[in-house]
Structure formats: structure tokens, C-alpha cells
GROMACS .gro file of C-alpha atoms in nm:
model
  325
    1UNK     CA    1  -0.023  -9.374  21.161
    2UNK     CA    2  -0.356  -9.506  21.305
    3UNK     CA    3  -0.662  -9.297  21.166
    4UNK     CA    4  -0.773  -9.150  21.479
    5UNK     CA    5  -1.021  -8.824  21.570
    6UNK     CA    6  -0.863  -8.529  21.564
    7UNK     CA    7  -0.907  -8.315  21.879
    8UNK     CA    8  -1.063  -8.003  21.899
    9UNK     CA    9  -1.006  -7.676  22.149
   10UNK     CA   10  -1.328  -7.633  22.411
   11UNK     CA   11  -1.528  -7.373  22.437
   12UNK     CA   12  -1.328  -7.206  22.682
   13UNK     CA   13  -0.983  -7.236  22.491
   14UNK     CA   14  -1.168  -7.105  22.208
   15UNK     CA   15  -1.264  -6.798  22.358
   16UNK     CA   16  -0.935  -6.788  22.513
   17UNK     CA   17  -0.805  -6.780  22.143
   18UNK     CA   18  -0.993  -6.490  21.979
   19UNK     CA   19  -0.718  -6.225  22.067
   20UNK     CA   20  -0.490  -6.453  21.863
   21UNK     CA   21  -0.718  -6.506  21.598
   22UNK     CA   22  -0.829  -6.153  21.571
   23UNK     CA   23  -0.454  -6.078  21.524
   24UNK     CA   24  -0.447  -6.336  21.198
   25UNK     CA   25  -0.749  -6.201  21.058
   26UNK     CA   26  -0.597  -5.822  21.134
   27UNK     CA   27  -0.274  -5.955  20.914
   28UNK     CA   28  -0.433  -6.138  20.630
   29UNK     CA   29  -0.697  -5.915  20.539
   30UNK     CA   30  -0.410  -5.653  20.512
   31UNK     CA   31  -0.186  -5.875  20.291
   32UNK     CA   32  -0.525  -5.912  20.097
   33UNK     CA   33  -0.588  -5.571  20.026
   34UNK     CA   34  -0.258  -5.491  19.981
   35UNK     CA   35  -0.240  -5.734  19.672
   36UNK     CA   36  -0.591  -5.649  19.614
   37UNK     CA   37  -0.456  -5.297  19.528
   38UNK     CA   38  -0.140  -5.413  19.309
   39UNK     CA   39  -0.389  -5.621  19.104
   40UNK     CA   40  -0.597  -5.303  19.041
   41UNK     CA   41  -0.272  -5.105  18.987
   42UNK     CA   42  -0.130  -5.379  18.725
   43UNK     CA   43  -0.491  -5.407  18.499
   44UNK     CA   44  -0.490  -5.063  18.466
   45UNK     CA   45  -0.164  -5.052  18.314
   46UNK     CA   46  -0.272  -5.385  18.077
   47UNK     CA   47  -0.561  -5.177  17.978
   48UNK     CA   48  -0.333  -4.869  17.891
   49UNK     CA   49  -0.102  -5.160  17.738
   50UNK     CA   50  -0.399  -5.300  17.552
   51UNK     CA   51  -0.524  -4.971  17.476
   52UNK     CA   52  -0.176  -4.866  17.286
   53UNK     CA   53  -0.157  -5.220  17.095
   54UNK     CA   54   0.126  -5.318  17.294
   55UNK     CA   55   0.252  -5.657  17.455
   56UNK     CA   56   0.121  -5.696  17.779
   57UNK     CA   57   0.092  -6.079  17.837
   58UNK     CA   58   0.364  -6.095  18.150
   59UNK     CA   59   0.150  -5.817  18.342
   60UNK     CA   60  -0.140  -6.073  18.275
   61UNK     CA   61   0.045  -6.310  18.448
   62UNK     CA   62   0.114  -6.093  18.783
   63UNK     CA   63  -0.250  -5.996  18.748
   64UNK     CA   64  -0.372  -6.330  18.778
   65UNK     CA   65  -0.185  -6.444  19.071
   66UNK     CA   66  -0.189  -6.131  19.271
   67UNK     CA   67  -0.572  -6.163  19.273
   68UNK     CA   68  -0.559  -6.531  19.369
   69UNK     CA   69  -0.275  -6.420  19.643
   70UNK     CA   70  -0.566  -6.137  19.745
   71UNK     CA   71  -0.848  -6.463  19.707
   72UNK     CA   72  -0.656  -6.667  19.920
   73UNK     CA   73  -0.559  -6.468  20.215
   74UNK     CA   74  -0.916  -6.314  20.232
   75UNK     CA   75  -1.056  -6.674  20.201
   76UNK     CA   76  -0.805  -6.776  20.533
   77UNK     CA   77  -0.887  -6.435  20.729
   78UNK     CA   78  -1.291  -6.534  20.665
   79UNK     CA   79  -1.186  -6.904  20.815
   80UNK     CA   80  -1.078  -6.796  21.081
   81UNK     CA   81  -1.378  -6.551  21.160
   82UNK     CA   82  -1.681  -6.823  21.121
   83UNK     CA   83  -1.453  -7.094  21.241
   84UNK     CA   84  -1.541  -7.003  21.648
   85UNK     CA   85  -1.920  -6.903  21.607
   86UNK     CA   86  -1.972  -7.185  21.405
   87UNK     CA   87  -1.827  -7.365  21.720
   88UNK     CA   88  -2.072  -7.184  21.897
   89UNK     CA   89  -2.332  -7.272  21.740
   90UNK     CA   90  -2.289  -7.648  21.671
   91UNK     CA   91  -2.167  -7.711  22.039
   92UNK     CA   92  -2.493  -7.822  22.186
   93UNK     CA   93  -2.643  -8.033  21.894
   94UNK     CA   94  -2.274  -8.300  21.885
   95UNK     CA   95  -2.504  -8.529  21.622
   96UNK     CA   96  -2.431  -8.265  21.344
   97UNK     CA   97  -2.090  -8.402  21.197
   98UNK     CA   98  -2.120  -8.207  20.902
   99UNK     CA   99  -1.986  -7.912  21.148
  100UNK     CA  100  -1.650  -8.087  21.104
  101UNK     CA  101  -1.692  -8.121  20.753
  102UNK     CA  102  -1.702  -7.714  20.784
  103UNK     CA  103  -1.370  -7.737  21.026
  104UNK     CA  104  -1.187  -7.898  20.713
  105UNK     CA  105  -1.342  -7.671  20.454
  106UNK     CA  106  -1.233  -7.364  20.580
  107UNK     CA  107  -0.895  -7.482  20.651
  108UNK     CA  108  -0.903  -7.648  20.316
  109UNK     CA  109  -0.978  -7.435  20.080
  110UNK     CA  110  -0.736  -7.141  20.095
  111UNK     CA  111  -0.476  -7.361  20.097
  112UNK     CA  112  -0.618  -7.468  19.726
  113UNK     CA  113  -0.657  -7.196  19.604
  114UNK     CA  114  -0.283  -7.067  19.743
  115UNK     CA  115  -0.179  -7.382  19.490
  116UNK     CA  116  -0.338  -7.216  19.213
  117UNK     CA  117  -0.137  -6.877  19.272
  118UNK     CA  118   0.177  -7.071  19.337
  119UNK     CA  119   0.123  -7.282  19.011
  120UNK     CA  120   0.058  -6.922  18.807
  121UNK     CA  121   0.417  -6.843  18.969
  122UNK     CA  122   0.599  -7.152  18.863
  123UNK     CA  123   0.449  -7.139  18.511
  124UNK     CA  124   0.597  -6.773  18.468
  125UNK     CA  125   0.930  -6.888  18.629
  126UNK     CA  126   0.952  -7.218  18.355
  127UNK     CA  127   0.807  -6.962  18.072
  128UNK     CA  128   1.101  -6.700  18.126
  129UNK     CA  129   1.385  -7.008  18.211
  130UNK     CA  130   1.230  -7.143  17.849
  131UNK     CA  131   1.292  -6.847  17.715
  132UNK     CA  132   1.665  -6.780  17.825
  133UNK     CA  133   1.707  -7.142  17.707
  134UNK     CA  134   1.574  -7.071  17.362
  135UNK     CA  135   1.293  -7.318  17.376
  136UNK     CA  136   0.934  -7.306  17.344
  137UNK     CA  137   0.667  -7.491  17.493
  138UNK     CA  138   0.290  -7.404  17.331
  139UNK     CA  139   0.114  -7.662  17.539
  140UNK     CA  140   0.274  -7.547  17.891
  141UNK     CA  141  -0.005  -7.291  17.962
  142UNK     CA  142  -0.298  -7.538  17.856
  143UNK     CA  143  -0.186  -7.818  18.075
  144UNK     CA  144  -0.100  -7.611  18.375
  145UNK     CA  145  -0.450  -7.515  18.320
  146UNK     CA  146  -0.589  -7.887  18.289
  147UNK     CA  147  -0.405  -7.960  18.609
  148UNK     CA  148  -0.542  -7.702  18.784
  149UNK     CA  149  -0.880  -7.773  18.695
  150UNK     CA  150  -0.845  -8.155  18.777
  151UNK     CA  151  -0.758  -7.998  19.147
  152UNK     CA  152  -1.033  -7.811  19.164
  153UNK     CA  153  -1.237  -8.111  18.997
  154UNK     CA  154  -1.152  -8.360  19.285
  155UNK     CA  155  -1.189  -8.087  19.558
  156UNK     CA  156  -1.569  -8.026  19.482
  157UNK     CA  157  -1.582  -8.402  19.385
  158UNK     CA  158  -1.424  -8.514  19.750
  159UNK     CA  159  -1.657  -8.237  19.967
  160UNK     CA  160  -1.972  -8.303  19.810
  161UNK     CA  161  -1.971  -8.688  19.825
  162UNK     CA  162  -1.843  -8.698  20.213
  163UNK     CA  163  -2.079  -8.423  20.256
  164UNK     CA  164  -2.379  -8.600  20.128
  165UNK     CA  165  -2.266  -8.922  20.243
  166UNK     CA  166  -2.198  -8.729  20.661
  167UNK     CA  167  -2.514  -8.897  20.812
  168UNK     CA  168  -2.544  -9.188  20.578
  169UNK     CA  169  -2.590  -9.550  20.792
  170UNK     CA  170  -2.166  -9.572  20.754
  171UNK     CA  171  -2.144  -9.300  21.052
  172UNK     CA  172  -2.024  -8.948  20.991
  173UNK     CA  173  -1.722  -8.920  20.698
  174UNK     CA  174  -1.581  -8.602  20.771
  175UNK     CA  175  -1.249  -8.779  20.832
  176UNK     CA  176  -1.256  -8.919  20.471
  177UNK     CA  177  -1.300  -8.580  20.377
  178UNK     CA  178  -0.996  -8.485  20.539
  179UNK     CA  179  -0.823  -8.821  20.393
  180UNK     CA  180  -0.881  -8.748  20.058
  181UNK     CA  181  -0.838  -8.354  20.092
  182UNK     CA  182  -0.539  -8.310  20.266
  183UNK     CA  183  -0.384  -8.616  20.069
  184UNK     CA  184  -0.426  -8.376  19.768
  185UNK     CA  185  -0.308  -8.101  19.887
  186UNK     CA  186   0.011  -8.253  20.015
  187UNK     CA  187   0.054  -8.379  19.637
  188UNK     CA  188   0.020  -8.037  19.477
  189UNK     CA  189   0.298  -7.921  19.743
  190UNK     CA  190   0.518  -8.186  19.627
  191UNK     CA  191   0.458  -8.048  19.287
  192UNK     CA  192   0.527  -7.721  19.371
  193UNK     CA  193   0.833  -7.751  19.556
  194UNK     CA  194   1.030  -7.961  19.293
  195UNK     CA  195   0.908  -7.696  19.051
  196UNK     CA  196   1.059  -7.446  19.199
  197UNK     CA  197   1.367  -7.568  19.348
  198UNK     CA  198   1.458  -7.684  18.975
  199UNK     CA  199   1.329  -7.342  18.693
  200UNK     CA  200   1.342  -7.124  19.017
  201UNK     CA  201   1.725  -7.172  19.087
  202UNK     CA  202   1.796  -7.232  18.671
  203UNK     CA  203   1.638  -6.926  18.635
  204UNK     CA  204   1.902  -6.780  18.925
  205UNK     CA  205   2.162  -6.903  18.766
  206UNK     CA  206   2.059  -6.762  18.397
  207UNK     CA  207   2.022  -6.436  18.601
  208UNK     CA  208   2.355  -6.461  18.771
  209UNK     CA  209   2.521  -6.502  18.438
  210UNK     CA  210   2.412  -6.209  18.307
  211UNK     CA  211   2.442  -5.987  18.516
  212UNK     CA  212   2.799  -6.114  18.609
  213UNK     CA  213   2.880  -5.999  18.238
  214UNK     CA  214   2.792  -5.663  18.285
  215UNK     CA  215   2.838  -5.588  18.678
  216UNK     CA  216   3.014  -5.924  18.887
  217UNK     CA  217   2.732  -5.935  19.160
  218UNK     CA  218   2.405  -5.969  19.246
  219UNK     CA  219   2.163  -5.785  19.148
  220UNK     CA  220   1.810  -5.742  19.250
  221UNK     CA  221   1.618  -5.960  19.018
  222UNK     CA  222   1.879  -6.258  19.102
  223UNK     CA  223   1.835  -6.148  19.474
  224UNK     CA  224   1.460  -6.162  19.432
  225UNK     CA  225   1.380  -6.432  19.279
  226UNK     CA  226   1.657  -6.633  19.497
  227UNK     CA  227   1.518  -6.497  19.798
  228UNK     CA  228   1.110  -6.648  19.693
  229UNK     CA  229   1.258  -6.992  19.573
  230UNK     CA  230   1.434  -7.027  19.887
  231UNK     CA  231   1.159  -6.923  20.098
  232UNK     CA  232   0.871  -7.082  19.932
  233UNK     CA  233   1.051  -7.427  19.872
  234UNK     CA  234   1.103  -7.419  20.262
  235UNK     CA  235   0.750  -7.377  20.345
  236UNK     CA  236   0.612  -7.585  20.120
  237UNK     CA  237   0.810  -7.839  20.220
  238UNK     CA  238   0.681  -7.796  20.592
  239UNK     CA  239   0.368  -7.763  20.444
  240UNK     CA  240   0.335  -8.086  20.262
  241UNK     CA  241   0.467  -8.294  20.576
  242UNK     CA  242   0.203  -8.111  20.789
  243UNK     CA  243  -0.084  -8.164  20.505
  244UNK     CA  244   0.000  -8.554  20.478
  245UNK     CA  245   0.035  -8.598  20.797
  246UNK     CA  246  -0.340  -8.465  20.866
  247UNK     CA  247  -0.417  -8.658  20.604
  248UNK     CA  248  -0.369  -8.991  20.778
  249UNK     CA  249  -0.528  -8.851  21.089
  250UNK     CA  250  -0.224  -8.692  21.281
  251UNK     CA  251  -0.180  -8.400  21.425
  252UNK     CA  252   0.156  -8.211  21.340
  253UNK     CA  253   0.364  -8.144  21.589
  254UNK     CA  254   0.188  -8.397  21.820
  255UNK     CA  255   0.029  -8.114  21.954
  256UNK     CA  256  -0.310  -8.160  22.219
  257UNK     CA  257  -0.530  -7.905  22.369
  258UNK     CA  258  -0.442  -7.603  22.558
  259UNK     CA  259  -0.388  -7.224  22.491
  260UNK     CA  260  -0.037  -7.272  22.440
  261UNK     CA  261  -0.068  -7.523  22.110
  262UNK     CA  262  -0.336  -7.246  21.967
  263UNK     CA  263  -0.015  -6.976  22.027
  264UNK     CA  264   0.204  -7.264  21.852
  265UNK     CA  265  -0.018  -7.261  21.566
  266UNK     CA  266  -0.111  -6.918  21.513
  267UNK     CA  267   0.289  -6.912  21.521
  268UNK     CA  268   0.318  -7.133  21.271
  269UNK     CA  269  -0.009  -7.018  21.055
  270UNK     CA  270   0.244  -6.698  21.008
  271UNK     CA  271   0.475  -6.842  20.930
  272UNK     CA  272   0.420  -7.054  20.667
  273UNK     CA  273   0.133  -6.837  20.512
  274UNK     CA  274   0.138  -6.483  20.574
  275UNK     CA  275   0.518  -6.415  20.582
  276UNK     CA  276   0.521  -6.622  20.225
  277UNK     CA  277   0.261  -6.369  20.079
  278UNK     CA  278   0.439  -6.095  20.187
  279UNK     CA  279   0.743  -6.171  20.069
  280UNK     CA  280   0.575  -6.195  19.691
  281UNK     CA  281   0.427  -5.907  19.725
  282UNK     CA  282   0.788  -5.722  19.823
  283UNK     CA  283   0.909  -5.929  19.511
  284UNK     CA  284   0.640  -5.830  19.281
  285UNK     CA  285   0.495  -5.483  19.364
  286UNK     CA  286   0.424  -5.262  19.126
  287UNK     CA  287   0.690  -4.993  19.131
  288UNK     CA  288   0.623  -4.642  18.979
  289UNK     CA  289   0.935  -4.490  18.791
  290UNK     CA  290   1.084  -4.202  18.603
  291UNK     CA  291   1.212  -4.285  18.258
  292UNK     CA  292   1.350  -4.096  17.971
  293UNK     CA  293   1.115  -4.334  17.717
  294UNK     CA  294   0.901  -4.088  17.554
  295UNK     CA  295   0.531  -4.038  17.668
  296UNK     CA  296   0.402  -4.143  17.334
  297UNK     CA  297   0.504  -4.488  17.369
  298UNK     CA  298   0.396  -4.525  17.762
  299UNK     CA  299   0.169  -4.263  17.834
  300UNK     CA  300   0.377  -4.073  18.090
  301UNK     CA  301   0.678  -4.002  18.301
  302UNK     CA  302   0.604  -4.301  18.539
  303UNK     CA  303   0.475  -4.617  18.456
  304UNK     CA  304   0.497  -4.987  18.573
  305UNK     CA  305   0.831  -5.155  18.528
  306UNK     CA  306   0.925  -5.525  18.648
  307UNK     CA  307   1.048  -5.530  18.977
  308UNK     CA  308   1.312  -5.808  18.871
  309UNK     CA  309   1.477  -5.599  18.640
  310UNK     CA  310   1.749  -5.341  18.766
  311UNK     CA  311   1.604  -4.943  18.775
  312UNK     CA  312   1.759  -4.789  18.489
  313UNK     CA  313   1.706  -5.068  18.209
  314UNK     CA  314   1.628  -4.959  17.886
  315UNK     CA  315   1.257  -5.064  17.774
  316UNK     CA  316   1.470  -5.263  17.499
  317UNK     CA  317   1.707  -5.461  17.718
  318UNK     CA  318   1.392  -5.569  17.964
  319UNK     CA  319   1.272  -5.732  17.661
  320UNK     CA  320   1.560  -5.865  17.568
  321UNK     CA  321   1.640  -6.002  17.912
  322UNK     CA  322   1.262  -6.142  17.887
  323UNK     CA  323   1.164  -6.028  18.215
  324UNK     CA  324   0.912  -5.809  18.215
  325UNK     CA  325   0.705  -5.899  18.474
   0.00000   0.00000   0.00000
């Protein structure tokens, strides 16, 4: 594909376009606070976990990406609200490139930081599948750290050189910013996808086989954790072909102008954002239930149990199973 300028709505089809975009803003800020609120609901019970000397290190994990899920989708609903006046206010002074170099930030940067919550998802997924497999891996958390931060290294490294380096006497290089970024991202959903399709369905399968020993169908954490593999492999995929794509200055779809590509894309925005985080937080919610454990060993009637293991399990046998997210 020919690097070419990508197209942008007018004036007109922008203000055209801020029912639909109040609409995506309405729906991520809600998926926001409603992980938002399992994030506070899940540290509470680490800190009654931590409190009582016991092992709380998967809740860490949901923690973690539940507030980079809540990050994310706030970070998206706030793109979308400065993305028109910004248009607004940059639409008389055309010599100001950088106001691209905005366009691709705010697009940009939720999707990185929905890689980080993703990658904190595979790494529990390959931790547990480990685990069934009787193996052990001490430097998996460390390098899906390092990996992480080299993301996050070339990000700030990419936007601040195009940035300071917009009105330098090469002409504006908000499209290498886009280049670069987008080439990135479309990497790290590569990454992701493979990940997934390969400890996500192993883990299925180790799931499948035992629960077929005990009830010959399946159950809800096989269901689950099927049902987010499936999902999330799909829209990564789409996701990666739409990210490269950009990346060598196409526009997905081949779509131009007009107030019925902005309905395509909020369409598609949905789609392959919003639905995603709501099906993790169906998977993962905290869920509040009555056990015959003694309160001395959880501090109550109901406390937080992993949503991937079936309601009655014994405390013991989620160990065992090694699911206790």
C-alpha cells in the first residue's frame, strides 16, 4: 500500500457524529466503572487475605488487569470527548500538524494500554496451564514485565521524537508517528492472539478433562474461559489487520467520508472493544457466596470465590484445581 494522508470527517460530519459518539462515551465509561468497582471489591478482599496471612497472589492478578481494563476504557471514552473540540479548535490554524499527532494519540494509546491488560490475562492463563502441567516457570512474570515495559519504552520513544521533530524542515511527521505506532501495536496483537489461541484452549482442554471425570460436560469455568479465548482471539485478529493496515497508511475497510462510515465505525469500535471488555468482566466478576467454611478462616458467610470454579467447590479442591482466580 502507498503511504497516503489519511482523511478526516469535516466539521459538519463531525457535529453530525456527536450523538454517536456521546453513545460510546455513555458505554465505556460504564464498562469503566463497572471494573473500576470489581477492582475495589477484589483489593479489599487481598487486604482481608493479606490481613489473615493467607495466599492471595491470583486475586493480585485480577486486580491488576481489572484496573488496566477500567484505565483503558476510561482512556478511549476521554478520546473520544477531546477528539471533536480539539477539531474545533485546530480547524482554522491547518499549519498546526501536531493536531494530528493528537488524532493518533488518543486513538493510540488505549489500545496500549488494552495490550497490557490482555498480556496480565495471558500470563495468568500460561501460569495456571503450567501449573496443571506440573511445570514451573520463575522467569515468566519478569519477562512479561520486560516486554511490557519495552512497549511502553518505544511508545513514549516513537511520540516524542515525531512530536518534536512535527515542524522540523522534513514537513510535518505525524504519519511516521502513525507508521511506527500502529506497526507496534499490530505486533503486540499478533502476540496476543497466538497466546491465547495456544494456553487459552490447553487450558480448555485441562478443564474439560477434569471435569469430564467427575460430571461428563461442561462446566462453567471450561465454558468461560472457552467463551474469552474464542472471542478475544477473533478480535484481535481483526484488530491487528486493521492496526497494520493504518500502519502503512490505509484505511480499513476502504472507508471515505460521510455519516454513514462514522456509524460503520462506531459499529465496529463496539465491537471489537467494548463487547470484549464486557465479556471479561461477565467472566471475571467478583461473585459473593454462601459457604459452610468457617468464619475464622474467611471472615464471614460470603466472600470472593473464582468465578471459573463451579459454586459449591470446597476451598480445598479450588486449590487443588489451581484456579483461584
Amino acid at each position: 500500500l502507498q503511504a497516503s494522508e489519511v482523511k478526516t470527517l469535516s466539521l459538519e460530519e463531525v457535529k453530525q457524529s456527536w450523538v454517536l459518539a456521546g453513545l460510546d462515551v455513555f458505554l465505556f465509561f460504564s464498562s469503566s466503572w463497572v471494573a473500576r468497582s470489581y477492582w475495589l471489591e477484589t483489593r479489599n478482599r487481598i487486604r482481608e487475605l493479606q490481613h489473615r496471612r493467607l495466599e492471595a497472589d491470583t486475586l493480585v492478578f485480577r486486580a491488576l488487569f481489572l484496573q488496566l481494563l477500567s484505565v483503558s476504557n476510561a482512556c478511549r471514552a476521554l478520546g473520544i470527548v477531546f477528539d471533536a473540540p480539539l477539531r474545533l479548535i485546530f480547524a482554522k490554524n491547518h499549519t498546526l500538524a501536531w493536531r494530528r499527532w493528537l488524532d493518533y494519540l488518543f486513538s493510540s494509546l488505549p489500545t496500549l494500554i488494552w495490550l497490557s491488560m490482555l498480556s496480565v490475562l495471558l500470563l495468568y492463563f500460561i501460569e495456571v496451564y503450567n501449573r496443571t502441567q506440573l511445570r514451573r516457570v520463575p522467569l515468566l512474570r519478569p519477562t512479561f514485565a520486560f516486554i511490557n515495559a519495552i512497549f511502553y519504552l518505544l511508545y513514549v520513544t516513537i511520540a516524542t521524537l515525531t512530536l518534536h521533530l512535527c515542524g522540523g524542515p522534513g514537513g510535518p511527521t505525524y504519519t511516521d508517528f502513525r507508521r511506527f505506532v500502529y506497526f507496534l501495536l499490530g505486533c503486540g496483537h499478533i502476540g496476543l492472539v497466538f497466546g491465547l489461541l495456544f494456553y487459552g484452549l490447553g487450558l480448555s482442554c485441562q478443564l474439560q478433562r477434569r471435569n469430564s471425570a467427575s460430571k461428563g460436560a461442561l462446566g462453567p469455568p471450561t465454558r468461560k474461559v472457552l467463551v474469552l479465548v474464542v472471542l478475544l482471539s477473533f478480535t484481535e485478529s481483526v484488530r491487528t489487520y486493521n492496526d497494520l493496515e493504518y500502519s502503512l497508511g490505509g484505511l480499513p475497510y476502504n472507508l471515505g467520508s460521510g455519516l454513514s462510515s462514522v456509524l460503520f465505525l462506531a459499529f465496529v469500535k463496539l465491537l471489537l472493544e467494548w463487547v470484549p471488555s464486557m465479556t471479561i468482566l461477565w467472566a471475571f466478576r467478583p461473585i459473593a457466596q454462601t459457604s459452610g467454611v468457617s468464619s475464622a478462616t474467611l471472615g464471614g458467610s460470603h466472600f470472593l470465590v473464582d468465578p471459573l470454579v463451579p459454586p459449591g467447590e470446597s476451598v480445598g479442591k479450588q486449590v487443588d484445581a489451581f484456579l483461584p482466580l
